[in-house]
mmCIF file of C-alpha atoms in Angstrom:
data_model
loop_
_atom_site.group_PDB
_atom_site.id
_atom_site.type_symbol
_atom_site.label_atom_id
_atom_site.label_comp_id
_atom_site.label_asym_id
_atom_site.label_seq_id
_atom_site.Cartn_x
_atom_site.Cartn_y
_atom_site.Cartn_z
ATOM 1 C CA UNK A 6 0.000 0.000 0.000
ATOM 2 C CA UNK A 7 2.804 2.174 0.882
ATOM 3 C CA UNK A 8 4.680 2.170 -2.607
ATOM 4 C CA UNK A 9 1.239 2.464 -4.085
ATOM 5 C CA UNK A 10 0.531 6.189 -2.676
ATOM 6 C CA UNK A 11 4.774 6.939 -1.962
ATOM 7 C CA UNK A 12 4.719 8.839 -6.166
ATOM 8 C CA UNK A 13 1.223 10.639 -4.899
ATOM 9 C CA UNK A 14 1.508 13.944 -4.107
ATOM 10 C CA UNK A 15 -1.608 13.810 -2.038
ATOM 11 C CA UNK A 16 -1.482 14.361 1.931
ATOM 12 C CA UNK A 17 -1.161 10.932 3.489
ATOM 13 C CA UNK A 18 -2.862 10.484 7.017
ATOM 14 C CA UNK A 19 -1.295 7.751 8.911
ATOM 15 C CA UNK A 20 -3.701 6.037 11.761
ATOM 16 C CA UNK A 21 -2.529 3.312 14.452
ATOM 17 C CA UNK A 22 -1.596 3.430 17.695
ATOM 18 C CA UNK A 23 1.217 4.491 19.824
ATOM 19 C CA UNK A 24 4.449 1.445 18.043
ATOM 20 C CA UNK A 25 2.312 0.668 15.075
ATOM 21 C CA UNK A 26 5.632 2.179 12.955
ATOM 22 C CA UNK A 27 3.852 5.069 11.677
ATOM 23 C CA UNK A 28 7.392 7.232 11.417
ATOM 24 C CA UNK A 29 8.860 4.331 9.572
ATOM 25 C CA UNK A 30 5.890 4.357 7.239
ATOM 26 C CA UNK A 31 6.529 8.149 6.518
ATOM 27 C CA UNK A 32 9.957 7.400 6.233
ATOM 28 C CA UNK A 33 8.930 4.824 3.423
ATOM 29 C CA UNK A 34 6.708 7.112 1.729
ATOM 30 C CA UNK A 35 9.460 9.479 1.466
ATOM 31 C CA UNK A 36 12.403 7.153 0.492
ATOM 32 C CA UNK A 37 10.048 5.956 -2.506
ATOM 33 C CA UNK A 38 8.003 9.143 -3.912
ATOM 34 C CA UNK A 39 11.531 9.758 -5.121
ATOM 35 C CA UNK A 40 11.588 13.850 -3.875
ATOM 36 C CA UNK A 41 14.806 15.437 -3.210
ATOM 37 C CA UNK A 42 14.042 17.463 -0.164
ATOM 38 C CA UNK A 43 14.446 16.175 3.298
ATOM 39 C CA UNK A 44 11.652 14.453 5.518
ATOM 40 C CA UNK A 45 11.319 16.505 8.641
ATOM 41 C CA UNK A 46 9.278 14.797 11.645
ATOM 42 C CA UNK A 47 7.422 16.811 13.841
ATOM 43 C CA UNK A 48 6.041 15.652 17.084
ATOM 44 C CA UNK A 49 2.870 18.320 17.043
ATOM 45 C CA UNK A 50 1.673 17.062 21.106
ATOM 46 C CA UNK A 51 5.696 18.152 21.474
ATOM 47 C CA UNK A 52 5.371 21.775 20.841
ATOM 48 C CA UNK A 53 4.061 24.434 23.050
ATOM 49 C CA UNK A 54 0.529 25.950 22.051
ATOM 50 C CA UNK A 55 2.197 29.383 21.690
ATOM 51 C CA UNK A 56 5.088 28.717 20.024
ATOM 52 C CA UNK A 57 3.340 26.164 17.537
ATOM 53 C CA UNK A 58 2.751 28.853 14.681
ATOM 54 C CA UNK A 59 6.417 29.908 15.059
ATOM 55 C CA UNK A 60 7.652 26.490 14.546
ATOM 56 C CA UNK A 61 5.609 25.014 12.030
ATOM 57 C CA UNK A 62 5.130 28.307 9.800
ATOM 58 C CA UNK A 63 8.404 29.894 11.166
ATOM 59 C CA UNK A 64 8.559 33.868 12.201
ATOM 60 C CA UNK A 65 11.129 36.921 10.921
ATOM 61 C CA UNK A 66 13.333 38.975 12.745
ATOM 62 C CA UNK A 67 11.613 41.476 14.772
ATOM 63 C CA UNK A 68 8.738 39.398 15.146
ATOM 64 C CA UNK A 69 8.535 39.697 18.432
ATOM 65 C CA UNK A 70 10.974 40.462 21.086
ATOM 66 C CA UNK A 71 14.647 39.561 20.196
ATOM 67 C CA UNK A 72 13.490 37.604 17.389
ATOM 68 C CA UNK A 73 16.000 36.520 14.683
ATOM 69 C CA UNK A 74 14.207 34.863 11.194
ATOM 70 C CA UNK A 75 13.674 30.995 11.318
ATOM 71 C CA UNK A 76 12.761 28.667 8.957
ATOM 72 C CA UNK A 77 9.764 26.924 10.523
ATOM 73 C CA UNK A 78 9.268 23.122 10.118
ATOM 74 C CA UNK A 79 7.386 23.975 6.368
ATOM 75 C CA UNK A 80 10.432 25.667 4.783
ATOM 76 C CA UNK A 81 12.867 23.060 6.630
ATOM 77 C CA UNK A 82 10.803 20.077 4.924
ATOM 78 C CA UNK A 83 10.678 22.649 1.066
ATOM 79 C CA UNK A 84 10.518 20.314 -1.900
ATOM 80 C CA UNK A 85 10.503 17.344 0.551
ATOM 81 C CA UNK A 86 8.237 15.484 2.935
ATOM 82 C CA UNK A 87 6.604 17.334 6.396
ATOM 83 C CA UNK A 88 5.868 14.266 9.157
ATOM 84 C CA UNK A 89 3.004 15.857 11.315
ATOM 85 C CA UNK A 90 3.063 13.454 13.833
ATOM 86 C CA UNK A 91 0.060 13.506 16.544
ATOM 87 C CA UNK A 92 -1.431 15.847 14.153
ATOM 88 C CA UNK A 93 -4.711 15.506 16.606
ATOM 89 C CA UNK A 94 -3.097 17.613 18.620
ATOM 90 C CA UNK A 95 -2.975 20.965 17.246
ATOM 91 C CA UNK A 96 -4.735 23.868 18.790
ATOM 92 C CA UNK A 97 -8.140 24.888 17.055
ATOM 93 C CA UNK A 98 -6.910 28.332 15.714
ATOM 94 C CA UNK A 99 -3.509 26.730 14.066
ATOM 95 C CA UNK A 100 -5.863 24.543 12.068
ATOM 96 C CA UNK A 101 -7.114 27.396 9.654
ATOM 97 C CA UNK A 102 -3.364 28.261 8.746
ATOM 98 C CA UNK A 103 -2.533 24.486 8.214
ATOM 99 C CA UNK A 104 -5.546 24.375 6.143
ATOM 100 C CA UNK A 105 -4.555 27.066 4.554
ATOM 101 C CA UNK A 106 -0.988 25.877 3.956
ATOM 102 C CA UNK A 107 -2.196 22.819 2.652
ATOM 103 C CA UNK A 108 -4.755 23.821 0.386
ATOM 104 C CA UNK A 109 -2.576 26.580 -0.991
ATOM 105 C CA UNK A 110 0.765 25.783 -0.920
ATOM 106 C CA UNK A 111 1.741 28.589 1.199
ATOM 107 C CA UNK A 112 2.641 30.017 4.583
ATOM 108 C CA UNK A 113 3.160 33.292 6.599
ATOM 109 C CA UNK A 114 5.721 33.429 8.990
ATOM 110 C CA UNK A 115 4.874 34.914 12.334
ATOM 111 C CA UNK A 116 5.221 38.840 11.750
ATOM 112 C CA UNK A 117 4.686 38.951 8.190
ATOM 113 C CA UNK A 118 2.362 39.738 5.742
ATOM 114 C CA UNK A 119 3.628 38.414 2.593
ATOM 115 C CA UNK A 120 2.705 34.789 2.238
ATOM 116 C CA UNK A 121 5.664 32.548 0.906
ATOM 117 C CA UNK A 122 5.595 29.420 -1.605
ATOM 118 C CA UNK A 123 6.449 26.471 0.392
ATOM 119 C CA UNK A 124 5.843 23.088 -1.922
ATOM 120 C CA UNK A 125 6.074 20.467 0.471
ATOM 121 C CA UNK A 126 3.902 16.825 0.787
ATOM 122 C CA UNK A 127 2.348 16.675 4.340
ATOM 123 C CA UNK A 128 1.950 13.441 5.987
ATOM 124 C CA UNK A 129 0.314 13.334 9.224
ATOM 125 C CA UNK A 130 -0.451 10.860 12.287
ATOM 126 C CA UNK A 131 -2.265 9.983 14.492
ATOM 127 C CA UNK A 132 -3.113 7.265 16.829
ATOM 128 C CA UNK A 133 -6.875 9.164 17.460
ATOM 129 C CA UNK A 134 -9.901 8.892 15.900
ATOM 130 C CA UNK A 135 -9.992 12.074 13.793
ATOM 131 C CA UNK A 136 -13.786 11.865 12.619
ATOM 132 C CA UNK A 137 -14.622 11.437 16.321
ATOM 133 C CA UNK A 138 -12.243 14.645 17.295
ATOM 134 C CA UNK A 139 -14.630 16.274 14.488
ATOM 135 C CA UNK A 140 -17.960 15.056 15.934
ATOM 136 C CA UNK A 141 -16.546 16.764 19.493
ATOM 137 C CA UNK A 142 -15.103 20.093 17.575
ATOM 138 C CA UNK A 143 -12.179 19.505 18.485
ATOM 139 C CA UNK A 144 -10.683 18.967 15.159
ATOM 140 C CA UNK A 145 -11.987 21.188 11.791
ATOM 141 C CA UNK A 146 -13.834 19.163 9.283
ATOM 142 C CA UNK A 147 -11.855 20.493 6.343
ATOM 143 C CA UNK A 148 -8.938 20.143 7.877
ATOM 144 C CA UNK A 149 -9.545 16.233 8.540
ATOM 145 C CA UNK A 150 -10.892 16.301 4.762
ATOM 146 C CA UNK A 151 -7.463 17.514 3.791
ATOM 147 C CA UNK A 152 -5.733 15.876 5.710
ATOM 148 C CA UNK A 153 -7.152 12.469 4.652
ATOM 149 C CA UNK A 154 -6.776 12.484 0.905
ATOM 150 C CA UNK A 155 -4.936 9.137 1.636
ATOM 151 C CA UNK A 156 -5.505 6.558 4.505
ATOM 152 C CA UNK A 157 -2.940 4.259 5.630
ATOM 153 C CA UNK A 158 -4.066 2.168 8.793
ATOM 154 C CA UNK A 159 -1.306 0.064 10.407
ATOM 155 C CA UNK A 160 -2.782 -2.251 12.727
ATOM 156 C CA UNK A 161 -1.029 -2.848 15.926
ATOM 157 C CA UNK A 162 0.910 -6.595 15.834
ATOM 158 C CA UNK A 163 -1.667 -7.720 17.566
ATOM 159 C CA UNK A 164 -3.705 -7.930 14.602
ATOM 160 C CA UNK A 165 -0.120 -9.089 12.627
ATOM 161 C CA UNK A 166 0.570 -12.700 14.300
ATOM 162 C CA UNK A 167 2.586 -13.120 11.263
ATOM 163 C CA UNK A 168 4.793 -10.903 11.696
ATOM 164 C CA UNK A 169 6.076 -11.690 14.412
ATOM 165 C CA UNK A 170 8.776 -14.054 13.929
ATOM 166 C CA UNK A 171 10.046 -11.616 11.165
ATOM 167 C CA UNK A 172 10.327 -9.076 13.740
ATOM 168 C CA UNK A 173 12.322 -11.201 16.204
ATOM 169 C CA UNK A 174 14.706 -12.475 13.290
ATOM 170 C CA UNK A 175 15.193 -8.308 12.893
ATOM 171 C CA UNK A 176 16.153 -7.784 16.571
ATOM 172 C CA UNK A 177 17.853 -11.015 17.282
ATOM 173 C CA UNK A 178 20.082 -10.818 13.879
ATOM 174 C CA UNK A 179 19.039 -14.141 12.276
ATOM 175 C CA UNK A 180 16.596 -15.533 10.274
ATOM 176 C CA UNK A 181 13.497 -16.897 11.118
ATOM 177 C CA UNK A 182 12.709 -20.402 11.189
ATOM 178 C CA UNK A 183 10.122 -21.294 8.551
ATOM 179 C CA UNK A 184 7.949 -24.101 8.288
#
């Protein structure tokens, strides 16, 4: 499924829960759409509700109080892949801009008023139901609409029996035994 959507340049939405390998999915989405830009994971539950516009959109100098210009996660990720991780997260009023950002293409850093050109694919995850988040308003509908151009569920390895003596071949450094 993974190299099926990886040339897409849709917005991927990643769902499973907390060890299900989502950042090694994104990784793998990255690695085989073939772009030359970076992949640049971003834990969004990480990041403090007032400095999350700053560091996903990225701010100029003077923007506040002994600011100096930085990049933001978008322009770090330019002409590459942007892992939104725990993209449930996010506070209501950031949702617009990343709406905005992903409809458009575009962002405004913190203290400007000239939006910027930032082409970069946006793959975000979650281990919450986003529909439900909607249902509660915690989460905008367009945004989850955006955000879930593509699916990818991974189901936890409790639902993978199989793949469990692959996994302990990985760790342990041998092969499995097959039968």
């Amino acid at each position: 499924e993974v190299a099926l959507w990886a040339p897409a340049r849709c917005t991927v939405l990643l769902l499973g829960d907390s060890g299900t390998g989502k950042e090694v999915t994104a990784q793998a989405l990255h690695t085989l759409s073939g772009v030359k830009g970076p992949l640049v994971a971003v834990n969004c539950a990480a990041i403090p509700e007032t400095l999350a516009e700053s560091q996903l959109f990225g701010h100029v100098t003077g923007a506040f109080t002994g600011a100096k210009a930085h990049p933001g996660y978008f322009r770090a990720a330019a002409f590459g892949t942007l892992l939104l991780d725990e993209v449930g997260e996010l506070p209501l009023l950031l949702q617009a801009k990343l709406l905005r950002a992903l409809e458009e293409g575009v962002i405004t850093p913190v203290g400007s008023v000239e939006p910027q050109p930032c082409p970069v694919r946006v793959v975000a995850a979650t281990n919450r139901n986003l529909a439900a988040e909607v249902q509660a308003g915690k989460l905008r509908g367009d945004l989850y609409a955006r955000l879930s151009e593509i699916v990818i569920r991974l189901p936890p390895l409790r639902e993978r029996r199989e793949d469990i003596l692959l996994l302990l071949g990985h760790f342990l450094g041998e092969s499995p035994p097959l039968h």
